[in-house]
mmCIF file of C-alpha atoms and ligand atoms in Angstrom:
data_model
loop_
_atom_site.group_PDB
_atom_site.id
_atom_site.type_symbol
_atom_site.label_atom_id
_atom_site.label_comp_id
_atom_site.label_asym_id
_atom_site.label_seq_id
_atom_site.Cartn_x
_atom_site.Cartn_y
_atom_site.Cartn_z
ATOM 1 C CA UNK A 670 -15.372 -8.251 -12.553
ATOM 2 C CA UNK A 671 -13.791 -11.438 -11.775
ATOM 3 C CA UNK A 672 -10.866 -12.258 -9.006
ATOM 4 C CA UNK A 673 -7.954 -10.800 -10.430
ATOM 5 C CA UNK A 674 -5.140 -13.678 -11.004
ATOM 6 C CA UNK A 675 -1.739 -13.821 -11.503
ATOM 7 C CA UNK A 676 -2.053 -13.571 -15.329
ATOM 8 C CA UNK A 677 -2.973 -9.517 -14.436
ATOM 9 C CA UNK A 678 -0.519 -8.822 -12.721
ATOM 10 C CA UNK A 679 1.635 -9.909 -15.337
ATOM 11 C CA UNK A 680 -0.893 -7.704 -17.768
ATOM 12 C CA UNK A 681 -0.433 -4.604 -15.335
ATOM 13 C CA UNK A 682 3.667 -4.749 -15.571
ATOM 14 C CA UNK A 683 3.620 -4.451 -18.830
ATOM 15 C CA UNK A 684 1.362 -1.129 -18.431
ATOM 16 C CA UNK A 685 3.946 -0.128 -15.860
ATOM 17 C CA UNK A 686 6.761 -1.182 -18.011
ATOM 18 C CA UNK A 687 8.756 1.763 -18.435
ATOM 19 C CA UNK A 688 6.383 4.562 -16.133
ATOM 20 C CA UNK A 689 6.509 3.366 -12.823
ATOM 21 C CA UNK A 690 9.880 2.794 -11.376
ATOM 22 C CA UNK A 691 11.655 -0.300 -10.590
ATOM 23 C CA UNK A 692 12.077 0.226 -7.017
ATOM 24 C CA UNK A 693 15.484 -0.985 -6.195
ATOM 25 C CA UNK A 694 15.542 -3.702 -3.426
ATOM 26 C CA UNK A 695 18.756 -2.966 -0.412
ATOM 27 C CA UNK A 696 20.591 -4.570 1.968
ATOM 28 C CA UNK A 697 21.745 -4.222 5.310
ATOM 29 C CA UNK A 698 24.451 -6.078 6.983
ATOM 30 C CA UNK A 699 23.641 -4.749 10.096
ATOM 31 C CA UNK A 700 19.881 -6.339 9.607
ATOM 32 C CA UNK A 701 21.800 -9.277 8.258
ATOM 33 C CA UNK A 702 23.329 -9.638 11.829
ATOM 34 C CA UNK A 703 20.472 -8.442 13.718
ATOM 35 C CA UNK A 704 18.037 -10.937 12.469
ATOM 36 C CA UNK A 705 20.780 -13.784 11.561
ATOM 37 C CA UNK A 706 18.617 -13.906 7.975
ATOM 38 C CA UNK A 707 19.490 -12.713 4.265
ATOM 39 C CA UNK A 708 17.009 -9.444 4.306
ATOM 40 C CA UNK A 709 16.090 -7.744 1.061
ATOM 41 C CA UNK A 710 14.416 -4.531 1.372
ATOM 42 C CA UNK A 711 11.883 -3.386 -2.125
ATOM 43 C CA UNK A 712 11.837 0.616 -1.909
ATOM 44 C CA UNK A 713 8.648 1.776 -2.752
ATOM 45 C CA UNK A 714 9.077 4.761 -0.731
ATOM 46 C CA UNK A 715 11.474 5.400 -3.840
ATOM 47 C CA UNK A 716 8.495 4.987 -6.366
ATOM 48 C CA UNK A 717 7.393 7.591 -8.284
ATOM 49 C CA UNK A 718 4.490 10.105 -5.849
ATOM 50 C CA UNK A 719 6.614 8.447 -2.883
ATOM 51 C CA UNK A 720 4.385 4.922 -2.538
ATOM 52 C CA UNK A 721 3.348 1.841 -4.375
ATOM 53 C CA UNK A 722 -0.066 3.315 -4.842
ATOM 54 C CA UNK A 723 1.184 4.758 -8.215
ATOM 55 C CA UNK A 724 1.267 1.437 -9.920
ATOM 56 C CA UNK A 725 -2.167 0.513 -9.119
ATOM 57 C CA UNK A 726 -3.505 3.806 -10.234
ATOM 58 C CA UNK A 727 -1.972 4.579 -13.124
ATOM 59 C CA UNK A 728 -2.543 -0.138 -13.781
ATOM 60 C CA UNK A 729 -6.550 1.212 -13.350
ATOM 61 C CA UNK A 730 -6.684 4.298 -15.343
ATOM 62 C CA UNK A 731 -4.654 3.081 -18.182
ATOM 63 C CA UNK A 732 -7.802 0.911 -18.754
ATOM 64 C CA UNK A 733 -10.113 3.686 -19.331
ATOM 65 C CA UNK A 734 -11.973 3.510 -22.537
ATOM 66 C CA UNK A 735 -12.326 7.195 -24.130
ATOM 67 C CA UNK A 736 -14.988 8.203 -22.650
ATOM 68 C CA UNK A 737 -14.280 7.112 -19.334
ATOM 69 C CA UNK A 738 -10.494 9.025 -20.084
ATOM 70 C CA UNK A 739 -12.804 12.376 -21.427
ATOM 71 C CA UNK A 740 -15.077 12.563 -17.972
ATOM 72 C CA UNK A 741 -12.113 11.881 -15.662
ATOM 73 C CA UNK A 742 -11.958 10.182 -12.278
ATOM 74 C CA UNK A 743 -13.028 10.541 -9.716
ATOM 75 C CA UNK A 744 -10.926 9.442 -5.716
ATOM 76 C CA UNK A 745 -11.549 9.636 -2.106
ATOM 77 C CA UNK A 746 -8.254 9.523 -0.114
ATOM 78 C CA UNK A 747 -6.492 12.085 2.438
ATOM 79 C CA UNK A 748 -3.438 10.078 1.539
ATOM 80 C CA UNK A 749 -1.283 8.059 -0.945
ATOM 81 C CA UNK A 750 -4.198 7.202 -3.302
ATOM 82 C CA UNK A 751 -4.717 10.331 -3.954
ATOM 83 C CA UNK A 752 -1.300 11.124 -4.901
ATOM 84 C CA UNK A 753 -0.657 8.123 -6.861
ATOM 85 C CA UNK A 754 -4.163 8.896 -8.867
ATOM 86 C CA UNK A 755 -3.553 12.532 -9.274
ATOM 87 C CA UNK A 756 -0.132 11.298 -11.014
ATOM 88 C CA UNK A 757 -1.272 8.684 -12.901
ATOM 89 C CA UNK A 758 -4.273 10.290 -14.089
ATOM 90 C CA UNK A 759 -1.979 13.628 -15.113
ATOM 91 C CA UNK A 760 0.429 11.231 -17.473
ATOM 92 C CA UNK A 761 -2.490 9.941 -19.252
ATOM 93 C CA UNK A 762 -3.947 13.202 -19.880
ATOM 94 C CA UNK A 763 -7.536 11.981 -17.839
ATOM 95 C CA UNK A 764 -9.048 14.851 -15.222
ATOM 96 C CA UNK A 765 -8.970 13.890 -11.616
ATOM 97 C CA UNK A 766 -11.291 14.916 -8.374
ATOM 98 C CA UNK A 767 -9.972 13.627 -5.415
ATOM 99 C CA UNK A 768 -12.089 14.002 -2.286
ATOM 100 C CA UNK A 769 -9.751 15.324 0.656
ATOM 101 C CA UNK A 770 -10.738 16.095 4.301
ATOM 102 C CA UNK A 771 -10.650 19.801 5.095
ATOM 103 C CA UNK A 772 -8.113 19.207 8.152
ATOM 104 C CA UNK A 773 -5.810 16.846 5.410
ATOM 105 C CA UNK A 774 -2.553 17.989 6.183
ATOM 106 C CA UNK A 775 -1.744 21.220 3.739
ATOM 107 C CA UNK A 776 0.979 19.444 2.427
ATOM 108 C CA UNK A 777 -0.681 16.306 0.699
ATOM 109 C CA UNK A 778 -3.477 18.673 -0.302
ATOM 110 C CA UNK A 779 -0.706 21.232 -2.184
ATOM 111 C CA UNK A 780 1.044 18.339 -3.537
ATOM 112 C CA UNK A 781 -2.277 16.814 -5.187
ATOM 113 C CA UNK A 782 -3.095 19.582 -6.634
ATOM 114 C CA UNK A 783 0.382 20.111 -7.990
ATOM 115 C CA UNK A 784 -0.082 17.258 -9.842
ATOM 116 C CA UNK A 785 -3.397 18.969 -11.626
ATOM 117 C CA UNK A 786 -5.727 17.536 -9.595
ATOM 118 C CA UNK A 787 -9.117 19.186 -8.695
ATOM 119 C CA UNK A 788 -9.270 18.978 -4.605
ATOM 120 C CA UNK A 789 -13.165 19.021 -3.817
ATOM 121 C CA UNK A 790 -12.467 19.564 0.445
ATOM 122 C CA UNK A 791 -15.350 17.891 2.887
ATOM 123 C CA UNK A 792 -16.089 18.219 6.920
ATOM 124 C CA UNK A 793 -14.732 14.493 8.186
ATOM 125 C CA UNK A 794 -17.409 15.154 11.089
ATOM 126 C CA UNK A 795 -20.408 16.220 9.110
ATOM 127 C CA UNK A 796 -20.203 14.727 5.416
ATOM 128 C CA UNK A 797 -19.859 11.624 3.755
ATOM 129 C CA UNK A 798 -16.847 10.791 1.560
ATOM 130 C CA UNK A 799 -18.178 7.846 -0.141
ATOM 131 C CA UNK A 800 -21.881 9.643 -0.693
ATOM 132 C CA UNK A 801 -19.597 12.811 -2.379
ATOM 133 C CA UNK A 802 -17.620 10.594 -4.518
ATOM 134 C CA UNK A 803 -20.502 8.914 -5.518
ATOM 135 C CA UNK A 804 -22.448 12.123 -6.477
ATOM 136 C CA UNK A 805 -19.860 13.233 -8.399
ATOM 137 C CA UNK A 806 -19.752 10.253 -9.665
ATOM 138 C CA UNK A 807 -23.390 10.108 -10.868
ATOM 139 C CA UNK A 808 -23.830 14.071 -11.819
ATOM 140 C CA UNK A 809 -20.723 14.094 -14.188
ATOM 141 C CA UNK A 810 -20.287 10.335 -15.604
ATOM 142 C CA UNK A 811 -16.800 10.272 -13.215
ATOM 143 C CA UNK A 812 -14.780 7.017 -12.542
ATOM 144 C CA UNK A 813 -14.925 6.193 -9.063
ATOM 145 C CA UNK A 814 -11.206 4.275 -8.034
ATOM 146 C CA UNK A 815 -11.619 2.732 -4.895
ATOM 147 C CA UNK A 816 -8.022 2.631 -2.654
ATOM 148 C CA UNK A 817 -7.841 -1.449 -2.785
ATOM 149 C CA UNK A 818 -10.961 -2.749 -3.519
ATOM 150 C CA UNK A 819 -10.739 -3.556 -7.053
ATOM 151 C CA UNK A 820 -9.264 -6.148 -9.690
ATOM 152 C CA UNK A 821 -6.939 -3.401 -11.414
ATOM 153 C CA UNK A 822 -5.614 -1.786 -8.134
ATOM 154 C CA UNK A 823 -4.399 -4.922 -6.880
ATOM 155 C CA UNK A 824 -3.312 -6.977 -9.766
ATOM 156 C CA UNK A 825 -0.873 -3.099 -9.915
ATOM 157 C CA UNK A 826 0.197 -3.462 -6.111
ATOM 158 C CA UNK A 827 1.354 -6.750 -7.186
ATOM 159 C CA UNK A 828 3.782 -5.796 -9.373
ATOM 160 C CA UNK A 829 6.256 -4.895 -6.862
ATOM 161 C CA UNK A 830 6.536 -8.062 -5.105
ATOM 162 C CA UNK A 831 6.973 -9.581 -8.831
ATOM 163 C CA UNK A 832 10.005 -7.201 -9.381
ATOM 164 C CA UNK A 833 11.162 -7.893 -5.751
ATOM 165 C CA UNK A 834 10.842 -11.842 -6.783
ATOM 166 C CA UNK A 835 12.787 -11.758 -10.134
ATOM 167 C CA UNK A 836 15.464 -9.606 -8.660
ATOM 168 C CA UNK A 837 16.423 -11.952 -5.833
ATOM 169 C CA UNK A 838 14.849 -15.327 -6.956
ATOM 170 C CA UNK A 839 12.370 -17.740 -4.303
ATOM 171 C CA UNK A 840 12.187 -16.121 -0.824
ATOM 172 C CA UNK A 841 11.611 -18.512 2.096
ATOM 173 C CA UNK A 842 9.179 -15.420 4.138
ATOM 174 C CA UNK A 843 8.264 -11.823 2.941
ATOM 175 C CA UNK A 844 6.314 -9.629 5.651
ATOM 176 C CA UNK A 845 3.709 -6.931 4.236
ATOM 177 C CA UNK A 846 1.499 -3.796 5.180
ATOM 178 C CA UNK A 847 -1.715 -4.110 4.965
ATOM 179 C CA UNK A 848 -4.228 -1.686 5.330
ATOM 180 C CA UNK A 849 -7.434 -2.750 3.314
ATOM 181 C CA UNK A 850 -5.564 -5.409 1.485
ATOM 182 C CA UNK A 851 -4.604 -4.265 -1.921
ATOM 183 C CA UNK A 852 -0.918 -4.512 -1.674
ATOM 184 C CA UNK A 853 -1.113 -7.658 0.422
ATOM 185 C CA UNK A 854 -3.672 -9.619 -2.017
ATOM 186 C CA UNK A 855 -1.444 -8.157 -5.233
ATOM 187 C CA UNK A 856 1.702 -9.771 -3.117
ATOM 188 C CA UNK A 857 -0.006 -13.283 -2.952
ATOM 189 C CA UNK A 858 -0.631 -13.766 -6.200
ATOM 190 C CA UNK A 859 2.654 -13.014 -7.518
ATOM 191 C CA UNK A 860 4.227 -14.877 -4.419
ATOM 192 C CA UNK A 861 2.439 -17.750 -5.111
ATOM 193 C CA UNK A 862 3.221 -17.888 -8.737
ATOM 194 C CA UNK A 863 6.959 -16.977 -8.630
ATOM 195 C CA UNK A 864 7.709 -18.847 -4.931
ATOM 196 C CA UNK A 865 4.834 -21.235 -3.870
ATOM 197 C CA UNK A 866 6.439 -22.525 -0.599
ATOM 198 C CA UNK A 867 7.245 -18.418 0.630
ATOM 199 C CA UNK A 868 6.052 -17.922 3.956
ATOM 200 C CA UNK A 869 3.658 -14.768 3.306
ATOM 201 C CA UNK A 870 2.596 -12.184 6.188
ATOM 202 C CA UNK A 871 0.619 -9.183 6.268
ATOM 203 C CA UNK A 872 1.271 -6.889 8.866
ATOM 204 C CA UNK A 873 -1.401 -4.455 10.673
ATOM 205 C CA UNK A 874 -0.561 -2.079 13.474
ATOM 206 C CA UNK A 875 -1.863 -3.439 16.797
ATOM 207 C CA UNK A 876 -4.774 -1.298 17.487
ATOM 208 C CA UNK A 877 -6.084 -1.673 13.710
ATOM 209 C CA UNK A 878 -6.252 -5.727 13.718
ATOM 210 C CA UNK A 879 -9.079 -6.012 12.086
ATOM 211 C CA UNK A 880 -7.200 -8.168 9.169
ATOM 212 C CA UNK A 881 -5.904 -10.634 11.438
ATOM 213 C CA UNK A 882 -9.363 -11.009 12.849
ATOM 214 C CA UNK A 883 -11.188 -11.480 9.620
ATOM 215 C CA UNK A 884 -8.210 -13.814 8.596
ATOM 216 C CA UNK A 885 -8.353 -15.742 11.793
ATOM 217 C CA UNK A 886 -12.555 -15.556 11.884
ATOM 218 C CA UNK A 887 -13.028 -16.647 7.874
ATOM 219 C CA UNK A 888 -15.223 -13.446 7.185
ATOM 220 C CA UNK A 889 -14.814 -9.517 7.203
ATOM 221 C CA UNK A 890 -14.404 -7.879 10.210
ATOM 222 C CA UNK A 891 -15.645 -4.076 10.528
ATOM 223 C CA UNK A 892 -13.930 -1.974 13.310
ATOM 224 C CA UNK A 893 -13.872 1.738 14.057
ATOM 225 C CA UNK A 894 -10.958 3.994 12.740
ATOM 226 C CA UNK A 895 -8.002 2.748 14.398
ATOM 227 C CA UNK A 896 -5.955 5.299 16.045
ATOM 228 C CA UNK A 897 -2.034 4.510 15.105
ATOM 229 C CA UNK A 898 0.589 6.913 13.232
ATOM 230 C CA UNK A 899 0.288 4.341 10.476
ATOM 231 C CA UNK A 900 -1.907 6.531 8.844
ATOM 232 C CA UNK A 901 -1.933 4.488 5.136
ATOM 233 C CA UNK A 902 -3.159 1.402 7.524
ATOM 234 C CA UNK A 903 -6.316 3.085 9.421
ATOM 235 C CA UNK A 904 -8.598 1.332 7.120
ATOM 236 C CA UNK A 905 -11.662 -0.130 8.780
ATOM 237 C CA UNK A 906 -12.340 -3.934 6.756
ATOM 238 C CA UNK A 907 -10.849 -5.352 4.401
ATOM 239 C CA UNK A 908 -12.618 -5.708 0.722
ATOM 240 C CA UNK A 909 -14.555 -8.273 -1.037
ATOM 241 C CA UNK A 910 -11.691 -8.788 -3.482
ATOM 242 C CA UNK A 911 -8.991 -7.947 -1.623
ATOM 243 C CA UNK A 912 -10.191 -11.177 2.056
ATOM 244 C CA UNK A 913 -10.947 -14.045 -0.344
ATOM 245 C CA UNK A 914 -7.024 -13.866 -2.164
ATOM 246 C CA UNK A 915 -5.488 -13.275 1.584
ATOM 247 C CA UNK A 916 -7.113 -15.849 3.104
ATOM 248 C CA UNK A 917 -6.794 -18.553 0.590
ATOM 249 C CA UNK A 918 -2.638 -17.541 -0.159
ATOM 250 C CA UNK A 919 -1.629 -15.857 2.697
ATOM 251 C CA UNK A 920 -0.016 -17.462 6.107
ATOM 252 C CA UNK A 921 -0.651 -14.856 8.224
ATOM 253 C CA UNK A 922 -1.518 -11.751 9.946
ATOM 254 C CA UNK A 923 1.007 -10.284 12.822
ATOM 255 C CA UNK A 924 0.385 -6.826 14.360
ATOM 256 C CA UNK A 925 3.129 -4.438 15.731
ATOM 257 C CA UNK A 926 2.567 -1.625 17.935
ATOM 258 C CA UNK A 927 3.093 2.272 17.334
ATOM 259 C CA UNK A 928 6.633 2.095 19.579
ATOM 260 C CA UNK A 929 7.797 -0.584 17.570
ATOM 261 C CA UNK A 930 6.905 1.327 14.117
ATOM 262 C CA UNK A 931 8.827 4.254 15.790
ATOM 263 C CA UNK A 932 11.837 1.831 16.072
ATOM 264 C CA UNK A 933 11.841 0.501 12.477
ATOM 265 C CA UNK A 934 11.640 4.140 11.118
ATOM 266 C CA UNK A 935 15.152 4.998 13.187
ATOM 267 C CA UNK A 936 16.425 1.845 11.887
ATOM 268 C CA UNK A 937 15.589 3.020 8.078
ATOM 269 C CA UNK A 938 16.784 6.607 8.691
ATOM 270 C CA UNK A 939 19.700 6.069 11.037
ATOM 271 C CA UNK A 940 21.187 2.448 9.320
ATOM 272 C CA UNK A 941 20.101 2.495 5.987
ATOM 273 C CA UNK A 942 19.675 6.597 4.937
ATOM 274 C CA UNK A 943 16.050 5.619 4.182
ATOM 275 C CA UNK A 944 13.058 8.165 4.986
ATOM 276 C CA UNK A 945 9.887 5.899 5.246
ATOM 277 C CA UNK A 946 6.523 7.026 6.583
ATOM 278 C CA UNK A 947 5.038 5.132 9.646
ATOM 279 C CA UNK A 948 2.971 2.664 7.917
ATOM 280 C CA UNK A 949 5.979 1.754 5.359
ATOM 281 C CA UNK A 950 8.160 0.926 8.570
ATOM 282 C CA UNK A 951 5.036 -2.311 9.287
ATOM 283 C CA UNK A 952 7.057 -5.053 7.320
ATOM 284 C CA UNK A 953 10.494 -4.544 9.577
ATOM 285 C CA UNK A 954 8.730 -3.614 12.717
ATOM 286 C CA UNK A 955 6.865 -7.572 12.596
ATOM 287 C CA UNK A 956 10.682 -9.281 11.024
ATOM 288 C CA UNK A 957 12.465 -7.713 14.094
ATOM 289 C CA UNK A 958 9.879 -8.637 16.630
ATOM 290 C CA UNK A 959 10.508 -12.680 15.572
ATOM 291 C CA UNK A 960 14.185 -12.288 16.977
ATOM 292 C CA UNK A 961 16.611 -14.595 15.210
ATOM 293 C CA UNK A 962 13.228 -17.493 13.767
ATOM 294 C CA UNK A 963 14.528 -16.790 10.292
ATOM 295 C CA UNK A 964 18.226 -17.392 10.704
ATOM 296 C CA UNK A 965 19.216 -18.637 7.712
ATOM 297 C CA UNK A 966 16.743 -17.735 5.118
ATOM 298 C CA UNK A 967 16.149 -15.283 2.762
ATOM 299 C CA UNK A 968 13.623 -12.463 3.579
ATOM 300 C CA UNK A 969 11.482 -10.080 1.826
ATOM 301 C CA UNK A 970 10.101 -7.006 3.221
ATOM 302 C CA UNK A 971 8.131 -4.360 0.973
ATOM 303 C CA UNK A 972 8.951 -0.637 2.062
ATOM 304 C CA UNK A 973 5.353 0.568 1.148
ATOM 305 C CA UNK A 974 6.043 4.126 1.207
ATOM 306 C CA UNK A 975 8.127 7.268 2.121
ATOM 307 C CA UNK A 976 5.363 10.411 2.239
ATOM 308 C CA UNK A 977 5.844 12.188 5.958
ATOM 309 C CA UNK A 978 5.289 15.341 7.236
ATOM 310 C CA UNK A 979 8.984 16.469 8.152
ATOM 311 C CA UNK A 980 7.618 17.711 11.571
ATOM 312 C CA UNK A 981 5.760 14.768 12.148
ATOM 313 C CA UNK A 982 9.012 12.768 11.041
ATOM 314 C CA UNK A 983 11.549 14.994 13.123
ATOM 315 C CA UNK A 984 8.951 14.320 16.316
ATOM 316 C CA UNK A 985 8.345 10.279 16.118
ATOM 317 C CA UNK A 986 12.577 10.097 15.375
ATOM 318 C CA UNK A 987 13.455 12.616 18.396
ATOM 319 C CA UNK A 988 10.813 10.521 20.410
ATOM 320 C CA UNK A 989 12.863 8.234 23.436
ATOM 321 C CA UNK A 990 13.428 4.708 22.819
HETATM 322 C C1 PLP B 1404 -2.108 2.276 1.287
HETATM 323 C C2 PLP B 1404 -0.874 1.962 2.028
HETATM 324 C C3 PLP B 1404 -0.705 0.750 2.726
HETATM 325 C C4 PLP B 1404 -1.789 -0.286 2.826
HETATM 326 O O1 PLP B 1404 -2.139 -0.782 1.554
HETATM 327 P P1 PLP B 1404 -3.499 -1.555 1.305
HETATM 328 O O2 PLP B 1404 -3.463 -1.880 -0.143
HETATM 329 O O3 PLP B 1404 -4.630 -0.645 1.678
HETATM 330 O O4 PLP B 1404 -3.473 -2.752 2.182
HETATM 331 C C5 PLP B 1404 0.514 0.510 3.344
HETATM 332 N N1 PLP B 1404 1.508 1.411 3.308
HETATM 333 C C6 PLP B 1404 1.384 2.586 2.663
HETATM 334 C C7 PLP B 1404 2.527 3.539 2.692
HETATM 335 C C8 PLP B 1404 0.192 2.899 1.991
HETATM 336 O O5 PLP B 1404 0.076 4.061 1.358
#
């Protein structure tokens, strides 16, 4: 398939139009003061299965022909993708498989299935995900939907920054998490078509930089699984879509560390009554670590998602600052 453009995204929020919620984008005059800047915070922790992954799910199977929609999909993800495909795929009446670890967390495993997915459950130390997607793949004509890596998952992702956009008009900077690159890439395109001279940065935790490396380098960078509480961000490269759209539109990559995630999810929960999961809290963890550089302007920042384990949640916020 070709490199998504802007023109899909467009195509995608139409799909969307009426499914997927409009997030709605907050302020905070305490952030206001904090940072001297105008900030405006999108919600996707508020989007429908608790994280923009929804939009480029349901963007990817809505473009099933029928008999891709008869023999159902197929997903590996311990996470959000598998929520937001389980969901999407339920609404359009397609089956789903999603490929889970068998130490996932019981939670995300009950709540996939509660949205009719079949959970097929795998050893993490002895089996490969990507072999048993593939085989189902193969043995029962499934759909394999990749996380980021492909033209209709991030042309979806971009669809919030699009909403963010014509809610508030040109930003002068908007700061994104970025994982494999799905949401960020999806964010460019619509940034560049709807504000050209935005500032644009992805954000990765510190000890899973490989984005700023490949972004810095000019070619993919392959690292280990990062160990960070932003779980949604522990992927290992980014994709062959998702690299050439951030490094041709993007400005660039700034890491924060676990502590300073742990600080940004207080801030949410304490200032603004917002539960967001570690790897939602990257955007305001990088604005608040640039002190007062944006006084002035107007600032984005995408809230990527809200889906915690309460006693992880009630641990990281009872943690010491
Ligand atoms: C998946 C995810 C990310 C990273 O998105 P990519 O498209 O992989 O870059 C960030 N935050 C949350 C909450 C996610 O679920």
């Amino acid at each position: 398939m070709p490199s998504p453009t802007y023109h899909d995204v467009i195509d995608a929020a139409q799909r969307l139009e009426g499914i997927a919620h409009t997030t709605p984008v907050f302020t905070s005059r305490t952030l206001d003061a904090l940072t001297g800047a105008q900030v405006f915070i999108k919600c996707e922790n508020l989007q429908r299965a608790g994280s923009f992954k929804f939009r480029g799910a349901f963007n990817a199977l809505s473009r099933f022909d029928d008999q891709q929609r008869k023999a159902g999909v197929v997903a590996f993800s311990s996470g959000n993708h598998a929520q937001g495909i389980a969901l999407a795929a339920q609404l359009l009446g397609i089956p789903a498989t999603i490929v889970m670890p068998t130490d996932a967390p019981a939670a995300k495993v009950a709540a996939t299935r509660e949205y009719g997915a079949r959970v097929v459950l795998y050893d993490r130390f002895t089996e490969d995900r990507e072999q048993i997607g593939r085989d189902l793949a193969t043995e029962h004509g499934l759909t394999l939907i990749p996380p980021y890596d492909h033209p209709h998952i991030l042309a979806g992702q971009g669809t919030a920054a699009k909403e963010l956009l014509e809610s508030t008009g040109p930003l002068d900077a908007m700061f994104v998490g970025l994982g494999g690159g799905g949401m960020l890439s999806g964010t460019a395109l619509s940034t560049r078509a709807l504000a050209p001279d935005c500032l644009l940065y992805g954000v990765e935790p510190e000890a899973g930089n490989d984005g700023q490396r490949s972004f810095r380098s000019g070619s993919i960078v392959h690292i280990d699984t990062p160990a960070t509480i932003a779980d949604g961000a522990q992927t290992q490269h980014l994709g062959d879509y998702t690299f050439p759209i951030i490094r041709d539109r993007v400005n660039d990559i700034l890491t924060v560390t676990d502590a300073e995630l742990v600080g940004a999810m207080k801030f949410f929960m304490q200032r603004m009554k917002l539960v967001v999961e570690p790897t939602g809290c990257l955007g305001l963890a990088a604005l608040l670590n640039e002190g007062d550089r944006f006084k002035g302007q107007r600032v984005g920042i995408i809230v990527t998602g809200g889906n915690v384990d309460i006693q992880k949640y009630a641990a990281l916020l009872s943690e010491a600052s």
